[in-house]
Coordinates of C-alpha atoms and ligand atoms in Angstrom, one line a residue:
X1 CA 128.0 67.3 135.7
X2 CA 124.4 68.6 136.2
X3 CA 124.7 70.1 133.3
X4 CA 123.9 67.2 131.4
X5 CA 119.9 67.7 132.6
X6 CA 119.9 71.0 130.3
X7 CA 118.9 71.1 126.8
X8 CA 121.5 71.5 124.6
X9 CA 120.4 73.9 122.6
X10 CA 123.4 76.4 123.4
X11 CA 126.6 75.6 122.2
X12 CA 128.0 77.9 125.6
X13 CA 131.6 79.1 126.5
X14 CA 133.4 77.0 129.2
X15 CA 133.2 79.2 131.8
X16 CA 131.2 78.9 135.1
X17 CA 130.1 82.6 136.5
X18 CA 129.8 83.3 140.0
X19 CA 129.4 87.0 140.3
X20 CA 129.9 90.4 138.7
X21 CA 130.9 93.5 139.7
X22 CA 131.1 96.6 137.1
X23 CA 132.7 95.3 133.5
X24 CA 134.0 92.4 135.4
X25 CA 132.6 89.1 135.7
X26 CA 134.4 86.5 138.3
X27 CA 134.2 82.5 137.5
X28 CA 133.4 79.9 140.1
X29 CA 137.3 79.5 140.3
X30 CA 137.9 82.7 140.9
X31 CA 139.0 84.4 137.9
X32 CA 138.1 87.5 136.8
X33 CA 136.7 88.4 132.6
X34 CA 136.3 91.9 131.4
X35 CA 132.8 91.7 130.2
X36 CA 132.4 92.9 126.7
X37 CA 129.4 91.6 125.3
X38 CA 127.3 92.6 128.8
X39 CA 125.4 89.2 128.4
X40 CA 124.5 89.9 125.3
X41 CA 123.8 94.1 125.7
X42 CA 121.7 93.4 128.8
X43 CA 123.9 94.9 131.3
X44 CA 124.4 97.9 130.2
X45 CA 125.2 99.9 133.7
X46 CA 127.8 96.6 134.4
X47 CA 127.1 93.9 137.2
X48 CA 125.7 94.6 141.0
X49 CA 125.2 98.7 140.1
X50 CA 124.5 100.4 143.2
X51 CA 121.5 101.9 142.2
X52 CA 120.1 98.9 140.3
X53 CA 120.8 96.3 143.4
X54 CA 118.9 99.1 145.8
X55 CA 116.2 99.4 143.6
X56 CA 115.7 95.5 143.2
X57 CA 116.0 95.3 147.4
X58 CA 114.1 98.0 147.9
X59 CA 111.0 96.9 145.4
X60 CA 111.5 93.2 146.3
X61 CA 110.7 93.9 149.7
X62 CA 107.3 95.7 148.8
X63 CA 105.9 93.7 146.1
X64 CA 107.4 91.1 143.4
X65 CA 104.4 90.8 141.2
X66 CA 100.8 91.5 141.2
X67 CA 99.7 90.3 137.7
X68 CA 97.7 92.7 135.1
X69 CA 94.5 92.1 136.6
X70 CA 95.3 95.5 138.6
X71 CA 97.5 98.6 138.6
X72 CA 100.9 99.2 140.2
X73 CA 102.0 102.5 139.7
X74 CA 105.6 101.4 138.2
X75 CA 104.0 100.0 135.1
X76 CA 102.0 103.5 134.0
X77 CA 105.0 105.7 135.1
X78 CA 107.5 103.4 132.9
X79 CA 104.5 103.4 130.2
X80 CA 104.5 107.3 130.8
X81 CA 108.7 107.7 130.7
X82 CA 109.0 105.3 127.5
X83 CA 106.2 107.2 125.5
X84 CA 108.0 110.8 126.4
X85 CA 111.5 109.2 125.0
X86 CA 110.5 107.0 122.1
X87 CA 107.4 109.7 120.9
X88 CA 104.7 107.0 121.0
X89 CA 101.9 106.8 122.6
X90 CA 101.3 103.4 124.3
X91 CA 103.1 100.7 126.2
X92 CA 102.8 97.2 126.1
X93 CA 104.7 95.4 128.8
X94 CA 106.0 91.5 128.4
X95 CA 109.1 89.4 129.6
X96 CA 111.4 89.8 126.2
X97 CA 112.7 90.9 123.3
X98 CA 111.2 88.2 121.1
X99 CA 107.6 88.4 123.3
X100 CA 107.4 92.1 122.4
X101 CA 107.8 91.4 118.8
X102 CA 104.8 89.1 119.0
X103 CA 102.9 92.1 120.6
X104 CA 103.8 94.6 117.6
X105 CA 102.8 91.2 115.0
X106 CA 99.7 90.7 116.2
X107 CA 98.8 94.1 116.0
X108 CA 100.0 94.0 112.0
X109 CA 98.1 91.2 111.5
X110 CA 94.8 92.4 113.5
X111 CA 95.2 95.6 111.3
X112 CA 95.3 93.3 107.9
X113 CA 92.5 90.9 108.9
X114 CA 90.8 89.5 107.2
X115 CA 93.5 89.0 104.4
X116 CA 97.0 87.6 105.9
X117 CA 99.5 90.5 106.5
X118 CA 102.0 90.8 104.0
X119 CA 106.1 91.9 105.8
X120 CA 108.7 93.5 104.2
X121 CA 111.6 92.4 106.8
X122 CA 115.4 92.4 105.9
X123 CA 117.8 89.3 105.4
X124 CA 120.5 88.7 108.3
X125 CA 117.9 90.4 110.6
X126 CA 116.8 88.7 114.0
X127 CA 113.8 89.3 116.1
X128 CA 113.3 86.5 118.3
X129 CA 112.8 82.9 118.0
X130 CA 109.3 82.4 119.0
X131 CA 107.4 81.7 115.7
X132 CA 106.3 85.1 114.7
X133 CA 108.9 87.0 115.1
X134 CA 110.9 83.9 113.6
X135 CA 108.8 84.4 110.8
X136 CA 110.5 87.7 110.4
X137 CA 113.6 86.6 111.0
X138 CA 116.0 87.3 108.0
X139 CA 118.4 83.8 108.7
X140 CA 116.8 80.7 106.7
X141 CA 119.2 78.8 108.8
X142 CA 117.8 80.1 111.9
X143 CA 113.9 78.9 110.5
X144 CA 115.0 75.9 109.2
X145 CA 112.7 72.9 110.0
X146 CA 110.1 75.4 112.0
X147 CA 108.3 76.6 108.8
X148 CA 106.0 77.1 107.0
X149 CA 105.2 80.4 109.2
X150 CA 101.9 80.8 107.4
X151 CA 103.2 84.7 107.5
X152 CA 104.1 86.1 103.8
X153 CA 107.5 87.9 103.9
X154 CA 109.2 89.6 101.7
X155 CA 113.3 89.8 102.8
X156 CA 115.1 92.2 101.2
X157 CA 118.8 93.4 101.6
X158 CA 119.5 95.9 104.6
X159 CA 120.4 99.6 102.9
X160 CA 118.9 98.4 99.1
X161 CA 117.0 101.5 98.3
X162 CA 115.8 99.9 95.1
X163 CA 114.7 96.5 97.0
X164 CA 113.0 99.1 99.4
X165 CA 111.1 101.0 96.8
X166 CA 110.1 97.4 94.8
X167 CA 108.8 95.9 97.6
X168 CA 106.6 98.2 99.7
X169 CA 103.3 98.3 98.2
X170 CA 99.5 98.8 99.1
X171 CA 99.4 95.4 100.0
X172 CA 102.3 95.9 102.6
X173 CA 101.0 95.5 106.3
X174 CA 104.0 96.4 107.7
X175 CA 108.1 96.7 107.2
X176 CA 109.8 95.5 110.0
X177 CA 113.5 96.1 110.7
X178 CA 116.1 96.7 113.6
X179 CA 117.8 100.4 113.1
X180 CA 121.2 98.2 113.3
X181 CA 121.6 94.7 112.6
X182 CA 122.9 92.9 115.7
X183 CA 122.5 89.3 115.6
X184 CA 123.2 89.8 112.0
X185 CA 126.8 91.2 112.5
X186 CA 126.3 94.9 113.6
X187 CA 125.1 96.3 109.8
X188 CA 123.7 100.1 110.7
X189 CA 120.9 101.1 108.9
X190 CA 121.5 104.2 106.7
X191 CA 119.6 107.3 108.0
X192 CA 118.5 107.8 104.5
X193 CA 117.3 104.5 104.2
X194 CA 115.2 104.7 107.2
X195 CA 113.4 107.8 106.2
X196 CA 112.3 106.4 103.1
X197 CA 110.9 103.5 104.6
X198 CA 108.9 105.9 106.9
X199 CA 107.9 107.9 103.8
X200 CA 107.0 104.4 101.8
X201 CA 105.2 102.8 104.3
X202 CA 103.4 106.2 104.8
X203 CA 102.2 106.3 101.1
X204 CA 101.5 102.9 100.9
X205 CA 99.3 102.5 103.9
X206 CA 101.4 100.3 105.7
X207 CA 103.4 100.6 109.4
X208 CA 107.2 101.0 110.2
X209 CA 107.8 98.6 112.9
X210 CA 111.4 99.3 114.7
X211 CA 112.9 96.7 116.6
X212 CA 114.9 98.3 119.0
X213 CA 115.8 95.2 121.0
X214 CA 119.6 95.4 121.1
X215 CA 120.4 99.0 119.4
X216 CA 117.7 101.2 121.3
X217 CA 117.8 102.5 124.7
X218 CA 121.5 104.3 124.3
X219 CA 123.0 102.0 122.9
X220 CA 123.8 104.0 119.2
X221 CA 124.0 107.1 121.7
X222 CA 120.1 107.5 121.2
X223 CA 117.4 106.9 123.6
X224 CA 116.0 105.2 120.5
X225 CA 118.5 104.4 117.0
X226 CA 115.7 105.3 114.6
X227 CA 115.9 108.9 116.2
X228 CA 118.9 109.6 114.2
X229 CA 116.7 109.3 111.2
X230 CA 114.2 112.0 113.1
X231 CA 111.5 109.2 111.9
X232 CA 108.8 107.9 114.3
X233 CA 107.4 104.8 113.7
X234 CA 104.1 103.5 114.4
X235 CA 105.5 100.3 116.7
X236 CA 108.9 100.5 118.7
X237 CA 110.2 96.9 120.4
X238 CA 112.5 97.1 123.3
X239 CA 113.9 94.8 125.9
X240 CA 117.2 93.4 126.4
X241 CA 118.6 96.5 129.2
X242 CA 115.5 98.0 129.8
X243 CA 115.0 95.9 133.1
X244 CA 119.0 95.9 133.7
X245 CA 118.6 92.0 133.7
X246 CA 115.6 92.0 135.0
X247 CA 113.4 90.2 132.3
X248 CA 111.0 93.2 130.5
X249 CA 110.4 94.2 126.9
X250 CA 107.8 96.7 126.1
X251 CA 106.2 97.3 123.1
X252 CA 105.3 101.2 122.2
X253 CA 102.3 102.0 119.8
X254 CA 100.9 105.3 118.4
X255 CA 97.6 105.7 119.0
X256 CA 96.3 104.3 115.8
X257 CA 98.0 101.3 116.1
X258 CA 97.1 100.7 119.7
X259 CA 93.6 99.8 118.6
X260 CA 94.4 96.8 116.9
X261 CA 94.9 95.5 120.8
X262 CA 91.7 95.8 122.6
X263 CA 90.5 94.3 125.8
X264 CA 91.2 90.5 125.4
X265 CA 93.3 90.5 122.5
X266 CA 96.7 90.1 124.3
X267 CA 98.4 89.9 127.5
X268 CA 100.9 88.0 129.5
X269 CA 101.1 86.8 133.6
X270 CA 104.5 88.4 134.2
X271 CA 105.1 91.4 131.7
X272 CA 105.1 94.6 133.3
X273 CA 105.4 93.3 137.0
X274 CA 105.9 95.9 139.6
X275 CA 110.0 94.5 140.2
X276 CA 110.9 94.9 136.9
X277 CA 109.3 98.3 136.2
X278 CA 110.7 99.7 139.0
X279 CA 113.9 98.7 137.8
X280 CA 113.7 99.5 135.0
X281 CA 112.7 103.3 136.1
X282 CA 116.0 103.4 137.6
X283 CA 117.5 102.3 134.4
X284 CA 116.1 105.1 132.7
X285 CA 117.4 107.7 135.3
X286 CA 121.1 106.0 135.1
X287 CA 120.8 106.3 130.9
X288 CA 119.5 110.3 131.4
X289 CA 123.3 110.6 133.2
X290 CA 124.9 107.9 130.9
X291 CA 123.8 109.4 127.6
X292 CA 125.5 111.9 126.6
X293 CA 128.8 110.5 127.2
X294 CA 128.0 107.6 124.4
X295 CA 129.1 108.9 121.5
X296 CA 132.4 110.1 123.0
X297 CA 133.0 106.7 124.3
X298 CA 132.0 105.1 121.1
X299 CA 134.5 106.7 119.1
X300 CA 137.4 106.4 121.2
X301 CA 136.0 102.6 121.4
X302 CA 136.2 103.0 117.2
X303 CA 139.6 104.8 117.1
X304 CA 141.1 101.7 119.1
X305 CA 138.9 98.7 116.9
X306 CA 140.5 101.2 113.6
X307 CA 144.0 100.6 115.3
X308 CA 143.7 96.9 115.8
X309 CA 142.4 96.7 112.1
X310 CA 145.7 98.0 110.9
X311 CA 147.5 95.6 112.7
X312 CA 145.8 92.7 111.9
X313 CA 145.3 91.6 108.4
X314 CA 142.5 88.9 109.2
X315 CA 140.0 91.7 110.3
X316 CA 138.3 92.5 107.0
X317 CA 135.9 95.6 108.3
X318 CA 135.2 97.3 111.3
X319 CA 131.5 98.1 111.7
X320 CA 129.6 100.3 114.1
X321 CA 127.1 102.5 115.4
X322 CA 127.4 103.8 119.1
X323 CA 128.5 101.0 121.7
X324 CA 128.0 98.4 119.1
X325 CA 131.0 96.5 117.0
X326 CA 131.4 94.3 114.7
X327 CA 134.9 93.5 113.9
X328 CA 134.7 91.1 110.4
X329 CA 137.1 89.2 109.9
X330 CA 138.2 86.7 107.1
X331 CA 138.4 83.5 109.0
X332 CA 136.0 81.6 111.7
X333 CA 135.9 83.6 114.9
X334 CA 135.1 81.3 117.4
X335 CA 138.9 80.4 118.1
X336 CA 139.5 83.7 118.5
X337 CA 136.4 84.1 121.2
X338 CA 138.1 81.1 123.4
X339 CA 141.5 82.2 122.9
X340 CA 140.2 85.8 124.4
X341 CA 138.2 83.5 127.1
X342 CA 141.5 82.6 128.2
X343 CA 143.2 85.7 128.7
X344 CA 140.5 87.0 130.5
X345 CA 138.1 88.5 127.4
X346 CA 134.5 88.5 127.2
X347 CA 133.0 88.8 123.7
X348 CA 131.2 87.0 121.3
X349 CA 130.8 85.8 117.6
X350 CA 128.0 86.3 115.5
X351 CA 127.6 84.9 111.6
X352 CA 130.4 82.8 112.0
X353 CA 132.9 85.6 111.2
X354 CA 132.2 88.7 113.1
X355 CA 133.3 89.0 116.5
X356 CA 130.5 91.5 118.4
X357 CA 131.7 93.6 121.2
X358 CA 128.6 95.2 123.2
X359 CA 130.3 97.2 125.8
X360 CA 128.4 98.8 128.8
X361 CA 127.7 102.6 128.8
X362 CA 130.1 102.5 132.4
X363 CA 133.9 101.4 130.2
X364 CA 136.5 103.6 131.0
X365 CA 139.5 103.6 128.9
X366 CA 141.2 101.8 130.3
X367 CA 139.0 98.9 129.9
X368 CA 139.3 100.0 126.1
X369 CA 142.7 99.1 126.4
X370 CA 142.8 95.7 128.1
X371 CA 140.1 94.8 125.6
X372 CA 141.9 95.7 122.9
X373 CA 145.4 94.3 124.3
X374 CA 143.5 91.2 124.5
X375 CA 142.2 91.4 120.9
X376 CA 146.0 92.7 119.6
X377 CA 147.2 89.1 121.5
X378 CA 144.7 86.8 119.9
X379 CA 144.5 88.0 116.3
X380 CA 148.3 87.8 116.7
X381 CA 148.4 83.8 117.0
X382 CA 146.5 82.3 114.3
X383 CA 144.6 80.0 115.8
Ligands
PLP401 N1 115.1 91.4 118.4 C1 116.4 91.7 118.4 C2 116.9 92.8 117.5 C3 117.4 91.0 119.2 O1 118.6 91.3 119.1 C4 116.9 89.9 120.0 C5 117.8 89.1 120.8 O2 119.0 89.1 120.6 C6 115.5 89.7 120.0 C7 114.6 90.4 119.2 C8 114.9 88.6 120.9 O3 115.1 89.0 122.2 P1 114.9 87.9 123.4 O4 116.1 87.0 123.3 O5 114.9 88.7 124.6 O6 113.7 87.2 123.1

């Protein structure tokens, strides 16, 4: 077992994977999983797209990296396509989701210096496990044994108006949240609740920071979630599909905020390498096509997940926004995951009890239905 030279610290599926084609993965042994948790809402257009495998050939053979010492001209037309969709101004490229969170903290905390910066972030939330955005990171278990974060932050509960309102003051530096939960158990953000913490951190002085991680780049059926709130806020984070596996995140700043990041303050080797910007172009051209079919495939997704729930007592709630589920239930769901592992079921548990389907933007229904055949079989055993 070579396996035993890696760290344990993932408590992983048995199941070996040698390739992928579409919403299918297929093992070393040769058998075949419906993908519905696109490792972890990264693959989004499925395995070994077309376009995505040309574009990676293609650019591979020209130049893999060139470090941010020059220009490539992937980087400022991805900087230039991200601005135009999310309404910012700037782009800040790195390697992921938790490295572009560090990007939009340090630019809070620049901001606030001298005087610490003072967060408003939201319990259950999850931005990364480097130490800043772990700082932020609503899941005491999750920080346990890596603090004190010498960050001051103030969690509140996602969609507590009144928490909200309390907490945002003109000592705030920033509130940070993520449109929809997704670590935390797909919980989606209220429009309402978004727009007043626009119009709070407005009045107080302070900056929305959006992580957009796992619900932005069509995932909700939105180039960005917090567009369903028609809010802009002053720092977008983005990663996971941008690259189509492929590691990128970017970080988008208004022009205000983008000052707080001059010459020397930050920067990375990799982010924003020629490869994975031109990928991640032709990730953005696939999602113009993809998106708006997102919403229709989400709710025939939901109509099925509503169907199951009848069926099955154990499932306590059915939560979603777009392509993102979170099916509750009242028990573990971990026995559930494997038992789905063994009929051929890809999907995941989060928080114990939720079991997270992420599908890619290409399902068909049918797909719907062997993943929720599937789901019917194993909720019908108790494990
Ligand atoms: N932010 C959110 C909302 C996430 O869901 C994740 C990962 O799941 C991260 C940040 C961290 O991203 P990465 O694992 O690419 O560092």
């Amino acid at each position: 077992m070579r396996e035993k030279y890696l760290l344990e610290n993932y408590d992983r599926y048995s199941l070996m994977v040698d390739s992928g084609e579409g919403c299918y993965v297929t093992a070393a042994d040769g058998k075949r999983y419906l993908d519905m948790i696109t490792g972890l809402g990264v693959n989004a257009f499925g395995y070994a797209h077309p376009r995505i495998t040309a574009a990676i050939v293609k650019q591979a053979a020209r130049c893999v990296h060139t470090s941010n010492l020059v220009f490539h001209r992937h980087q400022g037309m991805l900087a230039e396509r991200l601005c135009h969709l999310s309404g910012l101004d700037r782009a800040f490229f790195s390697n992921s989701g938790t490295e572009a969170m560090e990007a939009a903290l340090k630019a809070v905390r620049a901001r606030a210096y001298p005087r610490p910066a003072r967060l408003v972030a939201l319990r259950g939330s999850f931005h990364g496990r480097t130490l800043g955005a772990l700082a932020v990171t609503g899941q005491p278990a999750l920080q346990h044994r890596f603090e004190p974060f010498g960050v001051e932050v103030d969690f509140i509960e996602p969609n507590d108006h009144g928490a909200l309102r309390a907490a945002v003051n003109e000592q705030t530096a920033a509130v940070v949240l993520e449109p929809v939960l997704g670590e935390g158990g797909i919980y989606p953000l209220e429009t309402g609740l978004l727009q007043q913490a626009r119009e709070l951190t407005e009045r107080a002085g302070a900056w929305l920071v959006a992580d957009e991680t796992q619900c932005g780049l069509g995932r909700t059926g939105k180039y960005f979630a917090y567009q369903w709130a028609m809010i802009r806020p002053d720092i977008v984070v983005t990663a996971k599909p941008l690259a189509a596996g492929l590691p990128l995140g970017a970080t988008l700043f208004t022009e205000p905020a983008a000052q707080f990041l001059p010459p020397h303050s930050h920067g990375t080797t990799f982010g924003g390498g020629p490869l994975a910007c031109r990928v991640a172009l032709e990730f953005l051209s696939l999602l113009d096509e993809a998106l708006p079919r997102i919403c229709e495939l989400s709710n025939q997704m939901r109509q099925r997940l509503d169907g199951l729930r009848e069926r099955h007592g154990v499932i306590r709630e059915i939560r979603s926004k777009g392509l993102m589920y979170g099916i509750q239930l009242a028990r573990p769901g971990r026995p559930y995951v494997d038992a789905a592992l063994e009929r051929g079921l890809l999907v995941n548990c989060t928080q114990e009890t939720v079991l997270r389907l992420l599908p890619p933007y290409i399902i068909q229904l049918e797909q719907m239905d062997e993943a929720v055949k599937i789901l019917d079989d194993v909720l019908s055993e108790a494990p």
